[in-house]
XYZ file of C-alpha atoms in Angstrom:
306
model
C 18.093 17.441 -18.487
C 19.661 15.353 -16.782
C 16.725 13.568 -14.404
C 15.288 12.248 -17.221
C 17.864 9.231 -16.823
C 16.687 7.643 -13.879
C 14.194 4.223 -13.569
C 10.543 5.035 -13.789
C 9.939 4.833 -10.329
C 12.871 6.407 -9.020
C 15.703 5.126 -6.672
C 13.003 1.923 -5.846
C 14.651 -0.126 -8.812
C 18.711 0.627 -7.836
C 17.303 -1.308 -4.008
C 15.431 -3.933 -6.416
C 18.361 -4.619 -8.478
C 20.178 -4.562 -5.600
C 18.399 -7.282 -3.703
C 18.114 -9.097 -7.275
C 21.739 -9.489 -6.637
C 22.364 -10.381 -3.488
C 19.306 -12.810 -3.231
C 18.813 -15.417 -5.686
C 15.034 -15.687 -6.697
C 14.001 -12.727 -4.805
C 12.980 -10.483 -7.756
C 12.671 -12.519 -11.540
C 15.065 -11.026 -14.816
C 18.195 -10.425 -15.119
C 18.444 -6.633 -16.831
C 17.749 -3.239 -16.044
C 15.077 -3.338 -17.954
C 13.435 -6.011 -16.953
C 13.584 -4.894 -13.278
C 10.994 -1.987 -13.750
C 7.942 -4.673 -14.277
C 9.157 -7.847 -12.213
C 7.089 -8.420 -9.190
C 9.258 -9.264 -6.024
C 8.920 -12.606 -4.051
C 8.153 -11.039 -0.829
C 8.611 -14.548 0.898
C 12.293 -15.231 -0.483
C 14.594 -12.803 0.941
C 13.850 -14.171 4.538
C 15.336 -17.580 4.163
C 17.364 -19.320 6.291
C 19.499 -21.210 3.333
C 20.368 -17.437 1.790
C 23.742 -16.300 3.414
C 21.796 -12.931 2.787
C 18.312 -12.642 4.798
C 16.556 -8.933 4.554
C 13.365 -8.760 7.274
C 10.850 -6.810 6.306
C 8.249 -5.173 8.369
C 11.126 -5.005 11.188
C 10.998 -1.735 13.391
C 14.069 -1.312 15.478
C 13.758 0.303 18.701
C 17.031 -0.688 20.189
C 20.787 -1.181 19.617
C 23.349 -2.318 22.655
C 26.692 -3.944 22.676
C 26.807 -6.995 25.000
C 28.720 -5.732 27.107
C 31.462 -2.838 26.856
C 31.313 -1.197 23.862
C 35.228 -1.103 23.404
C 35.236 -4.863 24.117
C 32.534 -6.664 23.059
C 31.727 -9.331 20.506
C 28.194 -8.855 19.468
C 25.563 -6.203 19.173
C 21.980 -7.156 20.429
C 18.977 -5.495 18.319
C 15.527 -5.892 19.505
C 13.000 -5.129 16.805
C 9.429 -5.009 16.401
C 7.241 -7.092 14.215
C 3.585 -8.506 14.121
C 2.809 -6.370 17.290
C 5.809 -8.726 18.892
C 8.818 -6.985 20.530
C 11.837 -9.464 18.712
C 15.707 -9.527 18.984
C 18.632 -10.831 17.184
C 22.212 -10.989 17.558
C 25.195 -9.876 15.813
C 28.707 -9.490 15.049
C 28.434 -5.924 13.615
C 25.463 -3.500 12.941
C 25.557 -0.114 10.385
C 22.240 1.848 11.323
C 21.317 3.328 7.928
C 18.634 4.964 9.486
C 17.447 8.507 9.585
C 20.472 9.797 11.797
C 18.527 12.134 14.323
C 16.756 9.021 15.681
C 20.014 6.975 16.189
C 20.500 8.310 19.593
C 16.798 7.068 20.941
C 17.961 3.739 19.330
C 20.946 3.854 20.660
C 21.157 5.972 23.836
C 24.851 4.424 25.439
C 26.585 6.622 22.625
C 28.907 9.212 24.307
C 26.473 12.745 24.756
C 28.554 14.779 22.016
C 28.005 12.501 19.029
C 24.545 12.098 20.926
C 24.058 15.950 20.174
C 25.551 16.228 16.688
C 23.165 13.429 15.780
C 20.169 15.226 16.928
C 20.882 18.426 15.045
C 20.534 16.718 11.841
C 16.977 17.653 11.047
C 15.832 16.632 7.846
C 14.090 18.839 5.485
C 10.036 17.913 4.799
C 8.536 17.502 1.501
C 5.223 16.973 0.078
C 5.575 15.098 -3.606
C 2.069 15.211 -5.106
C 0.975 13.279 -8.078
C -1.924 14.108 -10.070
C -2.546 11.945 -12.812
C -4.772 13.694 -16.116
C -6.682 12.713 -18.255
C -4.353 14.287 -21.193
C -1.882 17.199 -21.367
C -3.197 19.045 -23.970
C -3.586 22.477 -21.984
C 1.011 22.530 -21.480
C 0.879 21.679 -25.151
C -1.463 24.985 -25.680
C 0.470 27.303 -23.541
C 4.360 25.827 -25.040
C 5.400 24.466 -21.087
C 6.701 21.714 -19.311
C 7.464 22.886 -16.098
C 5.724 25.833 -14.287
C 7.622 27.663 -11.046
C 5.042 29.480 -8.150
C 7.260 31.242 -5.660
C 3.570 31.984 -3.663
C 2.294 28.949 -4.078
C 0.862 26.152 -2.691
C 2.832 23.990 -4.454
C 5.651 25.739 -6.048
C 6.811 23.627 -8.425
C 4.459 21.932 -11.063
C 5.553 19.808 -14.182
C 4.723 16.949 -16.704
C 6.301 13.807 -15.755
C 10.254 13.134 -17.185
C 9.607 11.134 -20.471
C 11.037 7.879 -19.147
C 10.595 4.643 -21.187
C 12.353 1.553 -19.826
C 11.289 -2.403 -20.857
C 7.480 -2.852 -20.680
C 7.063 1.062 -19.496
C 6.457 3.865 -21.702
C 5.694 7.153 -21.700
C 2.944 9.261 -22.636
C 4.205 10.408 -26.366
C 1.092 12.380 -27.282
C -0.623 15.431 -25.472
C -4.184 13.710 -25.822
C -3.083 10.949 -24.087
C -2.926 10.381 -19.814
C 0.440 12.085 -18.119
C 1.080 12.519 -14.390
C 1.957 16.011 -12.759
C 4.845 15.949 -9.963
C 3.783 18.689 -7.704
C 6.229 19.914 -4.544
C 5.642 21.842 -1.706
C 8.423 22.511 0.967
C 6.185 23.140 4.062
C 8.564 25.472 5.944
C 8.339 28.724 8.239
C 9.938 31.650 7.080
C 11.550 33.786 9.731
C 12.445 30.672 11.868
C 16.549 28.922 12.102
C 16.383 26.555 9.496
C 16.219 23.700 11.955
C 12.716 24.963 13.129
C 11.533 25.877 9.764
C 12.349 21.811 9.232
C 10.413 21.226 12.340
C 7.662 23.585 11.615
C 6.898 21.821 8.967
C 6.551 18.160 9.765
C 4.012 19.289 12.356
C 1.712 20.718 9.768
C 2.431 17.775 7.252
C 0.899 15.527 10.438
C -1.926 18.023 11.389
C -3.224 18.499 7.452
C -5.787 16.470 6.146
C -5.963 15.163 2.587
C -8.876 17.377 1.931
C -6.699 20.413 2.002
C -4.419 19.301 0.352
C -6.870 18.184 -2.497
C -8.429 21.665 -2.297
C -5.565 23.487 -3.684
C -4.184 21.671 -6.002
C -7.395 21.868 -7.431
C -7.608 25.483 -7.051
C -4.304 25.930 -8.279
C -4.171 23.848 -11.411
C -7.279 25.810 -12.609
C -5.905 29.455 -11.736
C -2.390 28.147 -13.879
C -3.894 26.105 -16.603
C -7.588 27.015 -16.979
C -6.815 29.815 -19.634
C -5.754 27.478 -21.594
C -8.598 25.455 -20.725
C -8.151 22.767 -18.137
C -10.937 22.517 -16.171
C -10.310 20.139 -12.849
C -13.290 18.384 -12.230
C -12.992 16.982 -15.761
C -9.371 16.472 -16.455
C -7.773 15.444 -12.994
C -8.246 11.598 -12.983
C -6.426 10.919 -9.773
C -4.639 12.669 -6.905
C -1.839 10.966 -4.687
C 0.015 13.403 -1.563
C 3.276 11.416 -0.508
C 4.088 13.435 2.467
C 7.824 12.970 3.239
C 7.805 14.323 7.076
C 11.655 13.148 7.292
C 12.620 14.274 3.214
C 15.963 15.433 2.379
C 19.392 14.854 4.411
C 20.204 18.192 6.336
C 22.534 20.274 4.341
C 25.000 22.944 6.306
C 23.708 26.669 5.632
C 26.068 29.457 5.591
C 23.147 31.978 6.826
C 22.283 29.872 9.948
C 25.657 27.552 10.425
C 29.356 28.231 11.998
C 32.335 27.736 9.150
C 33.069 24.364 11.061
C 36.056 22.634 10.463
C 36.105 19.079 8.962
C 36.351 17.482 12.215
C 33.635 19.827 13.737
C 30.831 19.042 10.993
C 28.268 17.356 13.222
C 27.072 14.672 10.632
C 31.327 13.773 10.275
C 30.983 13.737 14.348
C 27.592 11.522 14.580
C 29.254 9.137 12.141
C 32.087 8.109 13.896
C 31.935 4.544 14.378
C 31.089 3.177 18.257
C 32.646 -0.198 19.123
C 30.718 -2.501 16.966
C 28.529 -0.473 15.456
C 29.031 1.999 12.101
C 26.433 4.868 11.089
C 25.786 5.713 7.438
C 22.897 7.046 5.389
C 22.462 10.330 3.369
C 22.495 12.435 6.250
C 25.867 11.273 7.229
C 27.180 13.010 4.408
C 25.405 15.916 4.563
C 23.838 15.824 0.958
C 20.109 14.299 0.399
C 21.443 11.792 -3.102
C 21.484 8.135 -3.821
C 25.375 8.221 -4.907
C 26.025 10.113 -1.051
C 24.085 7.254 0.622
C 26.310 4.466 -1.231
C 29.125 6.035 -0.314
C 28.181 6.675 3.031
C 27.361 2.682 3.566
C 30.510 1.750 1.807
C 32.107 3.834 4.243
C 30.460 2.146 7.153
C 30.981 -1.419 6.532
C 34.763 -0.443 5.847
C 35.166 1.018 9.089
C 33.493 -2.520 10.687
C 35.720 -4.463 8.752
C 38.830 -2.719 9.806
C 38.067 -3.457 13.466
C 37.649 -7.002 13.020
C-alpha cells in the first residue's frame, strides 16, 4: 500500500522541512525524522536579516502591476493582517493560491484566462477523525478498511501504521487508533461543477452536531456486531471540512476533448507580465508532486522574463 509511506501528519512535514531549509532556526533538527516532533519558531521566519521572510497570518486581497502589465517593474500586493489592510512591493509574484479566486485578486487579467480560472472548481471533502479507545472490534471482524457506497461517510479505515522518530503507531488492537472517515458532499444529477458547488454550501450550512450524529450512528450499525458500542469506545471526534479539497480534474462525461492549448487550467496559468500562477489546480491533478511541479514551473517562467 503505498500511502503508508508518507510523514505522520501528511504533506505538513514536506512544507516544514521545507522552511527548515530555507530558514535557518525556523524549525530545530536536521532529519526527516526529527521533523515530525520539532516545534516551529513561529517568530523566526519573519526576519529582516533572512534573505527568506515567510508572513504568516497574511490574507491577500489584491495583486496589480505598477503600471502596464507588459512594462512594469514591480507588482504591488496589499494584504491583510491584524484587522490592518497592508502592502508590499515586488519584483515578481507566483499566486499559489486556490486558482478560481485569482481573478477577484487579480481582476486586470485579460477576461479569457479570467474565465478559465473561474471554471476550476475544486472538489469538497469532509476528512473526519475519530480517535478510539482500542481497535479490537476490526481485529474481530478480520478488516482494515470498510467501503459504504450509501453512506454517510463512505469510506472508513484504521489509521496507515506510520512510525517515524519519536511517533509510533498503535501495534496492538487493545490499544488507542484513529479512524479516517471521508465523505464527498456532492449532488448527484447536477454538472460536476455544481455538484462541487452543491456541496461547499452544505459543508457551510451543517453543524458539528450532525455531523457527530452519524458517525455515531454509523460506526455502531458497521461495527456494533462485533461489539463496538460508541458511547464507550469513541474517545474523540474531529470534522476537517475541506470546502475548497481537491484540484479540479477534467471529466470525460461532463468536459469537451480540449486540446492542450484549450485546457482551461493550461490557459489560467499562463504567466501575466510579472506575475506567474501555479498550485495543484494548475495542473489539473489534486497531489503534492503536481503542486511542486507546478511552482517550479512558475518561478521558471519569472525568471525567463527577467
Amino acid at each position: 500500500e503505498p500511502s503508508i509511506f508518507h510523514f505522520p501528519d501528511g504533506n505538513a512535514s514536506i512544507a516544514r522541512l521545507l522552511v527548515r531549509s530555507l530558514i535557518p532556526g525556523a524549525i530545530p533538527g536536521q532529519t526527516m525524522e526529527d521533523v515530525v516532533s520539532a516545534r516551529a519558531s513561529y517568530g523566526g521566519p519573519d526576519q529582516g536579516r533572512n534573505p527568506i521572510r515567510i508572513r504568516l497570518n497574511s490574507t491577500v486581497v489584491q495583486v496589480r502591476h505598477n503600471g502596464p502589465p507588459d512594462s512594469a517593474k514591480e507588482v504591488g500586493v496589499a494584504y491583510m493582517r491584524g484587522g490592518r489592510l497592508q502592502s508590499v512591493q515586488a519584483g515578481a509574484c507566483v499566486l499559489a493560491c486556490y486558482n478560481m479566486m485569482i481573478p477577484y485578486l487579480c481582476p486586470e487579467l485579460p477576461q479569457k484566462q479570467q474565465d478559465a480560472l473561474h471554471s476550476l472548481a475544486k472538489v469538497p471533502l469532509v476528512y473526519t477523525h475519530v480517535a478510539i479507545r482500542n481497535w479490537t472490534t476490526f481485529q474481530s471482524l478480520g478488516v482494515h478498511q470498510i467501503v459504504a457506497p450509501g453512506g454517510y461517510h463512505t469510506y472508513t479505515a484504521l489509521d496507515f501504521p506510520v512510525s517515524l522518530g519519536q511517533y509510533e503507531f498503535p501495534s496492538k488492537p487493545d490499544e488507542p487508533m484513529v479512524l479516517f472517515m471521508l465523505r464527498t458532499p456532492c449532488k448527484p444529477g447536477l454538472p460536476q461543477r455544481d455538484q462541487f458547488r452543491a456541496g461547499r454550501a452544505e459543508l457551510m450550512r451543517t453543524q458539528f452536531s450532525t455531523f457527530e450524529r452519524n458517525i455515531r450512528d454509523q460506526l455502531a450499525r458497521t461495527l456494533g456486531s462485533a461489539g463496538f458500542d460508541p458511547g464507550r469506545d469513541i474517545a474523540g471526534i474531529t470534522v476537517n471540512r475541506w470546502a475548497h479539497g481537491y484540484a479540479y480534474s477534467p471529466n470525460s462525461l461532463f468536459d469537451p476533448d480540449w486540446t492542450e492549448d484549450e485546457k482551461p487550467w493550461v490557459v489560467g496559468r499562463k504567466p501575466f507580465g510579472r506575475i506567474a500562477i501555479a498550485n495543484s489546480d494548475a495542473g489539473a491533478s489534486a497531489y503534492t508532486d503536481v503542486a511542486i511541479d507546478q511552482a517550479y514551473r512558475a518561478v521558471g517562467e519569472l525568471l525567463s522574463r527577467r
